[in-house]
Amino acid sequence: LAKTTQPISMDSYEGQEVNITCSHNNIATNDYITWYQQFPSQGPRFIIQGYKTKVTNEVASLFIPADRKSSTLSLPRVSLSDTAVYYCLVGPLNSGNTPLVFGKGTRLSVIA
Amino acid sequence: SAVISQKPSRDICQRGTSLTIQCQVDSQVTMMFWYRQQPGQSLTLIATANQGSEATYESGFVIDKFPISRPNLTFSTLTVSNMSPEDSSIYLCSVEVAGGVYEQYFGPGTRLTVT
């Protein structure tokens, strides 16, 4: 599995756009980039996944440059409820038999 | 998707005792995964549990300390044996469900405090 590097923590004010960048220089050809979000006292939950270019859903956008050595999770207009730890994971899609391996994640604190 | 429940949600136990954590999924899954999350830390995989066979443990985790049962495709238990304060953590079970995107779903966790 490709090693990932992301900031340990970030602070943001409500209403701002937050961009969290993850570096994964050793990403393999068949690897996908997946982001999970973990609120305090809850298990992580899937946010978004992509392979290249840009992916957008109702929660976030994921930007992946052509070389795929990094990716950026973009959260539009954050609110206090977006305070959480965000994990970037890189690995191949699989048949359900390979568990996720989590790095340290980025602790996002949203301030009023 | 998958909905996962865990029991108990939290417990305070004395050192030297054992606690069994239950994990129930609302659909049949091949693999179930158990993680530990120590305070302020990321998740660490303990083991992978396949129905009908022995669990596969990650480095640093052994069956005598963390025995796992997987009697059917919707249920698993993790026992934390002979507990010490270092075992104080949140224990989470998880499954992966294939859809358009392979997503891993997590239970709410069991917060264990060992005194």
Coordinates of N, CA and C in Angstrom, one line a residue:
Chain A
L1 N 0.9 -1.2 0.0 CA 0.0 0.0 0.0 C 0.9 1.2 0.0
A2 N 0.5 2.2 -0.8 CA 1.3 3.5 -0.9 C 1.2 4.2 0.5
K3 N 2.4 4.8 0.9 CA 2.4 5.6 2.1 C 1.8 6.9 1.8
T4 N 1.1 7.5 2.7 CA 0.5 8.8 2.6 C 1.0 9.7 3.6
T5 N 1.1 11.0 3.2 CA 1.5 12.1 4.2 C 0.4 13.2 4.1
Q6 N -0.1 13.6 5.2 CA -1.1 14.7 5.3 C -0.8 15.5 6.5
P7 N -1.3 16.8 6.5 CA -1.0 17.6 7.7 C -1.7 17.0 9.0
I8 N -1.1 17.1 10.1 CA -1.6 16.6 11.3 C -2.9 17.3 11.7
S9 N -2.9 18.6 11.6 CA -4.1 19.4 12.0 C -4.3 20.6 11.1
M10 N -5.5 21.1 11.1 CA -5.8 22.3 10.4 C -7.0 23.0 11.2
D11 N -7.0 24.3 11.1 CA -8.1 25.1 11.7 C -8.7 25.9 10.6
S12 N -10.0 26.1 10.7 CA -10.7 26.9 9.8 C -11.9 27.6 10.4
Y13 N -12.3 28.8 9.9 CA -13.5 29.4 10.4 C -14.7 28.9 9.6
E14 N -15.8 29.0 10.2 CA -17.1 28.6 9.6 C -17.3 29.3 8.3
G15 N -17.8 28.6 7.3 CA -18.1 29.3 6.0 C -17.0 29.3 5.0
Q16 N -15.8 28.9 5.5 CA -14.6 28.9 4.6 C -14.6 27.6 3.8
E17 N -13.8 27.6 2.7 CA -13.5 26.4 2.0 C -12.2 25.8 2.6
V18 N -12.2 24.5 2.9 CA -11.1 23.8 3.4 C -10.5 22.9 2.4
N19 N -9.2 22.9 2.2 CA -8.5 22.0 1.3 C -7.5 21.2 2.1
I20 N -7.6 19.9 2.1 CA -6.6 19.1 2.8 C -5.9 18.3 1.7
T21 N -4.6 18.5 1.7 CA -3.8 17.8 0.7 C -3.1 16.6 1.3
C22 N -3.0 15.5 0.5 CA -2.4 14.3 0.8 C -1.3 13.9 -0.2
S23 N -0.2 13.6 0.2 CA 0.9 13.2 -0.7 C 1.0 11.7 -0.7
H24 N 1.1 11.2 -1.9 CA 1.3 9.7 -2.1 C 2.2 9.5 -3.3
N25 N 3.5 9.7 -3.1 CA 4.4 9.7 -4.2 C 4.6 8.3 -4.8
N26 N 4.3 7.2 -4.0 CA 4.5 5.9 -4.5 C 3.2 5.2 -5.0
I27 N 2.3 6.0 -5.3 CA 1.0 5.4 -5.7 C 1.2 4.5 -7.0
A28 N 0.5 3.4 -6.9 CA 0.6 2.4 -8.0 C -0.5 2.6 -9.1
T29 N -0.3 2.0 -10.2 CA -1.2 2.3 -11.3 C -2.6 1.9 -11.0
N30 N -2.8 0.8 -10.2 CA -4.1 0.3 -9.9 C -4.7 0.8 -8.6
D31 N -4.0 1.8 -8.0 CA -4.4 2.4 -6.7 C -5.5 3.4 -6.9
Y32 N -6.4 3.4 -6.0 CA -7.4 4.5 -5.9 C -7.1 5.3 -4.6
I33 N -7.7 6.5 -4.6 CA -7.5 7.4 -3.5 C -8.9 7.6 -2.8
T34 N -8.9 7.3 -1.5 CA -10.2 7.3 -0.8 C -10.0 8.1 0.5
W35 N -11.0 8.9 0.8 CA -11.0 9.7 2.0 C -12.1 9.3 2.9
Y36 N -11.8 9.2 4.2 CA -12.7 8.8 5.3 C -12.8 10.0 6.3
Q37 N -13.9 10.1 7.0 CA -14.1 11.1 8.0 C -14.5 10.5 9.3
Q38 N -13.9 10.9 10.4 CA -14.3 10.3 11.7 C -14.6 11.4 12.6
F39 N -15.9 11.4 13.1 CA -16.3 12.3 14.1 C -15.9 11.7 15.5
P40 N -15.8 12.6 16.5 CA -15.5 12.1 17.8 C -16.6 11.0 18.3
S41 N -16.1 10.0 18.8 CA -16.9 8.9 19.4 C -17.7 8.2 18.3
Q42 N -17.2 8.2 17.1 CA -17.9 7.4 16.0 C -16.8 6.7 15.2
G43 N -17.2 5.7 14.5 CA -16.3 5.0 13.5 C -16.2 5.9 12.3
P44 N -15.1 5.7 11.5 CA -14.9 6.4 10.3 C -16.0 6.1 9.3
R45 N -16.2 7.1 8.4 CA -17.2 6.9 7.4 C -16.6 7.4 6.0
F46 N -17.0 6.7 5.0 CA -16.5 7.0 3.6 C -17.0 8.4 3.2
I47 N -16.1 9.2 2.6 CA -16.5 10.4 2.1 C -16.5 10.4 0.5
I48 N -15.4 10.0 0.0 CA -15.2 10.2 -1.5 C -14.1 9.3 -2.0
Q49 N -14.1 8.9 -3.2 CA -13.1 8.1 -3.8 C -12.9 8.5 -5.2
G50 N -11.6 8.5 -5.7 CA -11.3 8.8 -7.1 C -10.1 8.2 -7.6
Y51 N -9.9 8.2 -8.9 CA -8.7 7.6 -9.5 C -7.9 8.8 -10.2
K52 N -8.5 9.6 -10.9 CA -7.8 10.8 -11.5 C -8.8 11.9 -11.7
T53 N -8.3 13.1 -12.0 CA -9.0 14.3 -12.3 C -9.8 14.7 -11.1
K54 N -11.1 14.9 -11.3 CA -11.9 15.5 -10.2 C -13.2 14.7 -10.0
V55 N -13.5 14.5 -8.7 CA -14.7 13.8 -8.4 C -15.4 14.7 -7.4
T56 N -16.7 14.8 -7.6 CA -17.5 15.6 -6.7 C -18.8 14.9 -6.2
N57 N -19.1 15.0 -4.9 CA -20.4 14.4 -4.5 C -21.0 15.5 -3.6
E58 N -22.0 15.1 -2.8 CA -22.8 16.1 -2.0 C -22.0 16.5 -0.8
V59 N -20.9 15.8 -0.5 CA -20.1 16.2 0.7 C -18.9 16.9 0.4
A60 N -18.2 16.5 -0.7 CA -16.8 17.1 -0.9 C -16.5 16.9 -2.4
S61 N -15.3 17.5 -2.7 CA -14.7 17.3 -4.0 C -13.3 16.8 -3.8
L62 N -12.9 16.0 -4.7 CA -11.5 15.4 -4.7 C -10.8 15.7 -6.0
F63 N -9.7 16.4 -5.8 CA -8.9 16.8 -7.0 C -7.6 16.0 -7.0
I64 N -7.4 15.4 -8.2 CA -6.2 14.5 -8.4 C -5.5 15.0 -9.6
P65 N -4.2 15.5 -9.5 CA -3.5 15.9 -10.7 C -3.1 14.8 -11.5
A66 N -2.6 15.1 -12.7 CA -2.3 14.1 -13.7 C -1.3 13.0 -13.2
D67 N -0.3 13.5 -12.4 CA 0.7 12.5 -12.0 C 0.2 11.7 -10.8
R68 N -0.9 12.0 -10.2 CA -1.5 11.3 -9.1 C -0.7 11.1 -7.9
K69 N 0.4 11.9 -7.8 CA 1.3 11.8 -6.6 C 0.7 12.5 -5.4
S70 N -0.3 13.2 -5.6 CA -1.0 13.9 -4.4 C -2.5 14.0 -4.8
S71 N -3.2 14.4 -3.8 CA -4.7 14.6 -4.0 C -5.1 15.7 -2.9
T72 N -6.2 16.3 -3.3 CA -6.7 17.4 -2.4 C -8.2 17.2 -2.1
L73 N -8.5 17.0 -0.9 CA -9.9 16.9 -0.5 C -10.4 18.4 -0.2
S74 N -11.5 18.7 -0.8 CA -12.0 20.1 -0.7 C -13.4 20.0 0.0
L75 N -13.5 20.7 1.1 CA -14.8 20.8 1.8 C -15.3 22.2 1.6
P76 N -16.4 22.4 0.9 CA -17.0 23.8 0.7 C -17.7 24.3 1.9
R77 N -17.4 25.6 2.2 CA -18.2 26.3 3.3 C -18.4 25.4 4.5
V78 N -17.3 25.1 5.2 CA -17.4 24.2 6.4 C -18.3 24.8 7.5
S79 N -18.8 24.0 8.3 CA -19.6 24.4 9.5 C -18.9 23.7 10.7
L80 N -19.4 24.0 11.9 CA -18.9 23.4 13.1 C -19.0 21.9 13.1
S81 N -20.0 21.4 12.4 CA -20.2 20.0 12.4 C -19.2 19.2 11.5
D82 N -18.4 20.0 10.8 CA -17.3 19.3 9.9 C -16.1 19.1 10.7
T83 N -16.1 19.5 12.0 CA -14.9 19.2 12.9 C -14.8 17.7 13.0
A84 N -13.7 17.2 12.6 CA -13.5 15.7 12.5 C -12.0 15.4 12.1
V85 N -11.7 14.1 12.1 CA -10.4 13.7 11.6 C -10.6 13.2 10.2
Y86 N -9.8 13.6 9.2 CA -10.0 13.2 7.8 C -8.8 12.3 7.4
Y87 N -9.0 11.1 7.0 CA -8.0 10.2 6.6 C -7.9 10.0 5.1
C88 N -6.7 10.0 4.6 CA -6.5 9.8 3.1 C -5.9 8.4 3.0
L89 N -6.5 7.5 2.2 CA -6.0 6.2 2.0 C -5.8 5.9 0.5
V90 N -4.7 5.2 0.2 CA -4.4 4.8 -1.1 C -4.2 3.3 -1.3
G91 N -4.9 2.7 -2.2 CA -4.8 1.3 -2.4 C -5.7 0.8 -3.5
P92 N -5.5 -0.4 -3.9 CA -6.4 -0.9 -5.0 C -7.8 -1.3 -4.5
L93 N -8.7 -1.2 -5.4 CA -10.0 -1.7 -5.2 C -9.9 -3.2 -5.0
N94 N -10.7 -3.8 -4.1 CA -10.6 -5.2 -3.9 C -11.9 -5.8 -3.7
S95 N -11.9 -7.1 -3.4 CA -13.2 -7.9 -3.4 C -13.9 -7.8 -2.0
G96 N -13.4 -7.0 -1.1 CA -14.0 -7.0 0.2 C -13.2 -7.8 1.2
N97 N -12.0 -8.3 0.8 CA -11.3 -9.1 1.7 C -10.0 -8.5 2.3
T98 N -9.8 -7.2 1.9 CA -8.6 -6.5 2.4 C -9.0 -5.3 3.2
P99 N -8.7 -5.3 4.4 CA -9.1 -4.1 5.3 C -8.2 -2.9 5.0
L100 N -8.8 -1.8 5.3 CA -8.1 -0.5 5.2 C -7.0 -0.4 6.2
V101 N -6.0 0.3 5.8 CA -4.9 0.6 6.7 C -4.8 2.1 6.9
F102 N -5.1 2.6 8.1 CA -5.2 4.0 8.3 C -3.9 4.7 8.7
G103 N -3.6 5.9 8.1 CA -2.5 6.7 8.6 C -3.0 7.5 9.7
K104 N -2.2 8.6 10.0 CA -2.5 9.4 11.2 C -3.7 10.4 11.0
G105 N -4.0 10.7 9.7 CA -5.1 11.6 9.5 C -4.9 13.1 9.8
T106 N -5.8 13.9 9.4 CA -5.7 15.3 9.6 C -6.9 15.7 10.5
R107 N -6.6 16.3 11.6 CA -7.6 16.8 12.6 C -8.0 18.2 12.2
L108 N -9.3 18.3 11.7 CA -9.8 19.6 11.3 C -10.7 20.2 12.4
S109 N -10.3 21.4 12.8 CA -11.1 22.1 13.8 C -11.8 23.3 13.1
V110 N -13.1 23.4 13.2 CA -13.8 24.5 12.6 C -14.2 25.4 13.7
I111 N -13.9 26.7 13.6 CA -14.1 27.6 14.6 C -15.2 28.6 14.2
A112 N -16.1 28.9 15.2 CA -17.2 29.9 14.9 C -16.7 31.3 14.6
Chain B
S1 N -25.0 -0.7 1.3 CA -24.5 -0.2 2.6 C -24.6 -1.3 3.6
A2 N -24.1 -1.0 4.8 CA -24.2 -1.9 5.9 C -24.4 -1.1 7.2
V3 N -25.2 -1.7 8.1 CA -25.4 -1.1 9.4 C -24.9 -2.0 10.4
I4 N -24.0 -1.5 11.3 CA -23.3 -2.3 12.2 C -23.6 -1.9 13.6
S5 N -23.9 -2.8 14.5 CA -24.1 -2.5 15.9 C -23.0 -3.2 16.7
Q6 N -22.7 -2.6 17.8 CA -21.7 -3.2 18.8 C -22.3 -3.2 20.2
K7 N -21.9 -4.2 20.9 CA -22.3 -4.2 22.3 C -21.1 -4.7 23.1
P8 N -20.8 -4.2 24.3 CA -21.4 -3.0 24.8 C -20.8 -1.7 24.1
S9 N -21.5 -0.6 24.4 CA -20.9 0.6 23.8 C -19.8 1.1 24.6
R10 N -19.8 0.8 25.9 CA -18.6 1.2 26.7 C -18.6 0.3 28.0
D11 N -17.5 0.2 28.6 CA -17.4 -0.6 29.8 C -16.1 -0.2 30.5
I12 N -16.2 -0.3 31.8 CA -15.0 -0.1 32.7 C -14.8 -1.5 33.4
C13 N -13.5 -1.9 33.2 CA -13.2 -3.3 33.7 C -12.0 -3.2 34.6
Q14 N -11.9 -4.2 35.4 CA -10.7 -4.3 36.3 C -9.6 -5.1 35.5
R15 N -8.4 -4.8 35.9 CA -7.2 -5.5 35.2 C -7.3 -6.9 35.6
G16 N -6.9 -7.8 34.6 CA -6.9 -9.2 34.9 C -8.2 -9.9 34.4
T17 N -9.2 -9.1 34.1 CA -10.5 -9.7 33.7 C -10.5 -9.7 32.2
S18 N -11.6 -10.2 31.6 CA -11.8 -10.3 30.1 C -13.1 -9.7 29.7
L19 N -13.2 -9.1 28.6 CA -14.4 -8.6 28.1 C -14.6 -9.1 26.6
T20 N -15.9 -9.5 26.3 CA -16.2 -9.9 25.0 C -17.1 -8.8 24.4
I21 N -16.7 -8.4 23.2 CA -17.4 -7.3 22.4 C -18.1 -8.0 21.3
Q22 N -19.4 -7.7 21.1 CA -20.2 -8.3 20.0 C -20.3 -7.3 18.9
C23 N -20.3 -7.9 17.7 CA -20.6 -7.0 16.5 C -21.6 -7.7 15.6
Q24 N -22.6 -7.0 15.3 CA -23.7 -7.5 14.5 C -23.9 -6.7 13.2
V25 N -24.0 -7.3 12.1 CA -24.1 -6.6 10.8 C -25.5 -6.9 10.2
D26 N -26.1 -6.0 9.5 CA -27.5 -6.2 9.0 C -27.5 -6.9 7.6
S27 N -26.3 -7.4 7.2 CA -26.3 -8.1 5.9 C -25.2 -9.1 6.0
Q28 N -25.2 -10.1 5.1 CA -24.2 -11.1 5.2 C -22.9 -10.6 4.5
V29 N -21.8 -10.8 5.2 CA -20.5 -10.4 4.7 C -19.5 -11.5 4.8
T30 N -18.5 -11.5 3.9 CA -17.5 -12.6 4.0 C -16.5 -12.3 5.1
M31 N -16.0 -11.1 5.1 CA -14.9 -10.7 6.1 C -15.5 -9.7 7.0
M32 N -15.0 -9.8 8.3 CA -15.2 -8.8 9.3 C -13.8 -8.4 9.8
F33 N -13.7 -7.1 10.1 CA -12.4 -6.6 10.6 C -12.5 -6.0 11.9
W34 N -11.5 -6.2 12.8 CA -11.5 -5.6 14.1 C -10.3 -4.6 14.2
Y35 N -10.6 -3.4 14.7 CA -9.6 -2.4 14.8 C -9.6 -1.9 16.3
R36 N -8.4 -1.3 16.6 CA -8.3 -0.7 17.9 C -7.9 0.8 17.7
Q37 N -8.5 1.7 18.5 CA -8.1 3.1 18.4 C -7.8 3.6 19.8
Q38 N -6.5 3.8 20.0 CA -6.1 4.3 21.3 C -6.4 5.8 21.4
P39 N -6.5 6.3 22.6 CA -6.9 7.8 22.7 C -6.0 8.7 21.9
G40 N -6.7 9.5 21.0 CA -6.0 10.5 20.2 C -5.2 9.9 19.1
Q41 N -5.3 8.6 18.8 CA -4.5 8.0 17.8 C -5.4 7.5 16.6
S42 N -4.7 7.0 15.6 CA -5.5 6.5 14.4 C -5.9 5.0 14.7
L43 N -6.5 4.5 13.7 CA -7.0 3.1 13.9 C -5.9 2.1 13.5
T44 N -5.8 1.0 14.3 CA -4.9 0.0 14.1 C -5.6 -1.3 13.9
L45 N -5.3 -2.0 12.8 CA -6.0 -3.3 12.5 C -5.5 -4.4 13.5
I46 N -6.5 -5.1 14.1 CA -6.2 -6.2 15.0 C -6.1 -7.5 14.2
A47 N -7.2 -7.7 13.6 CA -7.4 -9.0 12.9 C -8.5 -9.0 11.9
T48 N -8.5 -10.0 11.0 CA -9.5 -10.2 10.0 C -10.2 -11.5 10.3
A49 N -11.5 -11.5 10.3 CA -12.3 -12.7 10.7 C -13.1 -13.2 9.5
N50 N -12.9 -14.4 9.1 CA -13.6 -15.0 8.0 C -14.5 -16.1 8.6
Q51 N -15.7 -16.2 8.2 CA -16.6 -17.2 8.7 C -16.1 -18.6 8.4
G52 N -16.0 -19.4 9.5 CA -15.7 -20.8 9.3 C -14.2 -21.1 9.4
S53 N -13.4 -20.1 9.6 CA -11.9 -20.3 9.8 C -11.4 -19.4 10.8
E54 N -10.1 -19.7 11.2 CA -9.5 -18.9 12.3 C -9.2 -17.5 11.8
A55 N -9.3 -16.6 12.7 CA -9.0 -15.2 12.3 C -7.5 -15.0 12.0
T56 N -7.2 -14.0 11.1 CA -5.8 -13.7 10.8 C -5.4 -12.4 11.5
Y57 N -4.4 -12.5 12.3 CA -3.9 -11.5 13.2 C -2.8 -10.7 12.6
E58 N -2.8 -9.4 12.9 CA -1.8 -8.5 12.5 C -0.6 -8.6 13.4
S59 N 0.6 -8.1 13.0 CA 1.7 -8.2 13.8 C 1.5 -7.4 15.1
G60 N 1.8 -8.0 16.2 CA 1.6 -7.4 17.5 C 0.4 -7.8 18.2
F61 N -0.5 -8.6 17.6 CA -1.7 -9.0 18.2 C -1.7 -10.6 18.1
V62 N -2.1 -11.2 19.2 CA -2.1 -12.7 19.2 C -3.5 -13.2 19.6
I63 N -3.7 -14.4 19.2 CA -5.0 -15.0 19.5 C -5.3 -15.2 20.9
D64 N -4.3 -15.5 21.7 CA -4.5 -15.7 23.2 C -5.0 -14.5 23.8
K65 N -4.6 -13.3 23.4 CA -4.9 -12.1 24.0 C -6.3 -11.5 23.4
F66 N -6.5 -11.8 22.1 CA -7.7 -11.2 21.4 C -8.4 -12.4 20.6
P67 N -8.9 -13.4 21.3 CA -9.6 -14.4 20.6 C -10.9 -13.8 19.9
I68 N -11.1 -14.3 18.7 CA -12.2 -13.9 17.9 C -13.0 -15.1 17.5
S69 N -14.3 -14.9 17.5 CA -15.2 -15.9 17.0 C -16.0 -15.3 15.8
R70 N -16.4 -16.1 14.8 CA -17.1 -15.7 13.7 C -18.1 -16.9 13.3
P71 N -19.1 -17.0 14.1 CA -20.0 -18.2 13.9 C -20.9 -18.1 12.7
N72 N -21.2 -17.0 12.1 CA -22.0 -16.9 10.9 C -21.6 -15.6 10.1
L73 N -22.3 -15.3 9.1 CA -21.9 -14.3 8.2 C -22.4 -12.9 8.6
T74 N -23.1 -12.8 9.8 CA -23.5 -11.5 10.2 C -23.0 -11.1 11.6
F75 N -22.2 -12.0 12.2 CA -21.9 -11.8 13.6 C -20.4 -12.2 13.9
S76 N -19.8 -11.4 14.9 CA -18.5 -11.7 15.3 C -18.3 -11.2 16.7
T77 N -17.4 -11.8 17.5 CA -17.0 -11.3 18.8 C -15.5 -11.2 18.9
L78 N -15.1 -10.2 19.6 CA -13.7 -10.0 20.0 C -13.6 -10.0 21.5
T79 N -12.8 -10.9 22.0 CA -12.5 -10.9 23.5 C -11.2 -10.2 23.8
V80 N -11.2 -9.3 24.7 CA -9.9 -8.8 25.2 C -9.6 -9.5 26.5
S81 N -8.6 -10.3 26.5 CA -8.3 -11.2 27.7 C -7.3 -10.6 28.6
N82 N -7.4 -11.0 29.9 CA -6.4 -10.6 30.9 C -6.0 -9.2 30.7
M83 N -7.0 -8.3 30.9 CA -6.8 -6.9 30.5 C -5.9 -6.2 31.4
S84 N -5.2 -5.2 30.9 CA -4.3 -4.3 31.6 C -4.7 -2.9 31.2
P85 N -4.3 -1.8 31.9 CA -4.7 -0.5 31.5 C -4.3 -0.1 30.1
E86 N -3.2 -0.7 29.6 CA -2.8 -0.5 28.2 C -3.8 -0.9 27.2
D87 N -4.7 -1.7 27.6 CA -5.8 -2.2 26.7 C -6.9 -1.1 26.6
S88 N -6.9 -0.1 27.4 CA -7.9 0.9 27.3 C -7.9 1.6 25.9
S89 N -9.0 1.4 25.2 CA -9.0 1.9 23.8 C -10.5 1.8 23.4
I90 N -10.7 2.3 22.1 CA -12.0 2.0 21.5 C -11.7 0.9 20.5
Y91 N -12.6 -0.1 20.5 CA -12.5 -1.2 19.7 C -13.7 -1.1 18.7
L92 N -13.3 -1.2 17.4 CA -14.3 -1.1 16.3 C -14.3 -2.3 15.4
C93 N -15.5 -2.7 15.0 CA -15.6 -3.7 14.0 C -16.0 -3.1 12.7
S94 N -15.7 -3.7 11.6 CA -15.9 -3.1 10.3 C -16.1 -4.2 9.2
V95 N -16.8 -3.8 8.2 CA -17.0 -4.7 7.0 C -16.8 -3.9 5.8
E96 N -16.6 -4.6 4.7 CA -16.5 -4.0 3.4 C -17.6 -4.5 2.5
V97 N -18.3 -3.5 1.9 CA -19.4 -3.9 1.0 C -19.1 -3.4 -0.4
A98 N -19.3 -4.2 -1.3 CA -19.0 -3.8 -2.7 C -20.3 -3.2 -3.3
G99 N -20.0 -2.0 -3.9 CA -21.1 -1.4 -4.6 C -20.5 -0.8 -5.9
G100 N -20.8 0.4 -6.2 CA -20.1 1.1 -7.3 C -18.7 1.4 -6.8
V101 N -18.6 1.5 -5.5 CA -17.3 1.8 -4.9 C -17.1 0.9 -3.7
Y102 N -16.0 0.3 -3.5 CA -15.9 -0.5 -2.3 C -15.7 0.4 -1.1
E103 N -16.7 0.3 -0.2 CA -16.7 1.1 1.0 C -16.6 0.2 2.2
Q104 N -15.8 0.7 3.2 CA -15.7 -0.1 4.4 C -16.6 0.7 5.5
Y105 N -17.5 -0.1 6.1 CA -18.4 0.5 7.1 C -17.9 0.1 8.5
F106 N -18.1 1.0 9.4 CA -17.6 0.8 10.8 C -18.8 0.8 11.8
G107 N -18.6 0.0 12.8 CA -19.5 0.1 13.9 C -19.2 1.4 14.8
P108 N -20.1 1.6 15.7 CA -19.9 2.8 16.6 C -18.8 2.7 17.6
G109 N -18.2 1.5 17.7 CA -17.1 1.3 18.6 C -17.5 1.0 20.0
T110 N -16.6 0.3 20.7 CA -16.8 0.0 22.2 C -15.7 0.6 22.9
R111 N -16.0 1.5 23.8 CA -15.0 2.3 24.6 C -14.7 1.5 25.8
L112 N -13.5 1.0 25.9 CA -13.1 0.2 27.0 C -12.1 0.9 27.9
T113 N -12.4 1.0 29.2 CA -11.4 1.5 30.2 C -11.1 0.4 31.2
V114 N -9.8 0.2 31.3 CA -9.3 -0.8 32.3 C -8.6 -0.1 33.4
T115 N -9.1 -0.4 34.6 CA -8.6 0.2 35.8 C -7.7 -0.7 36.6

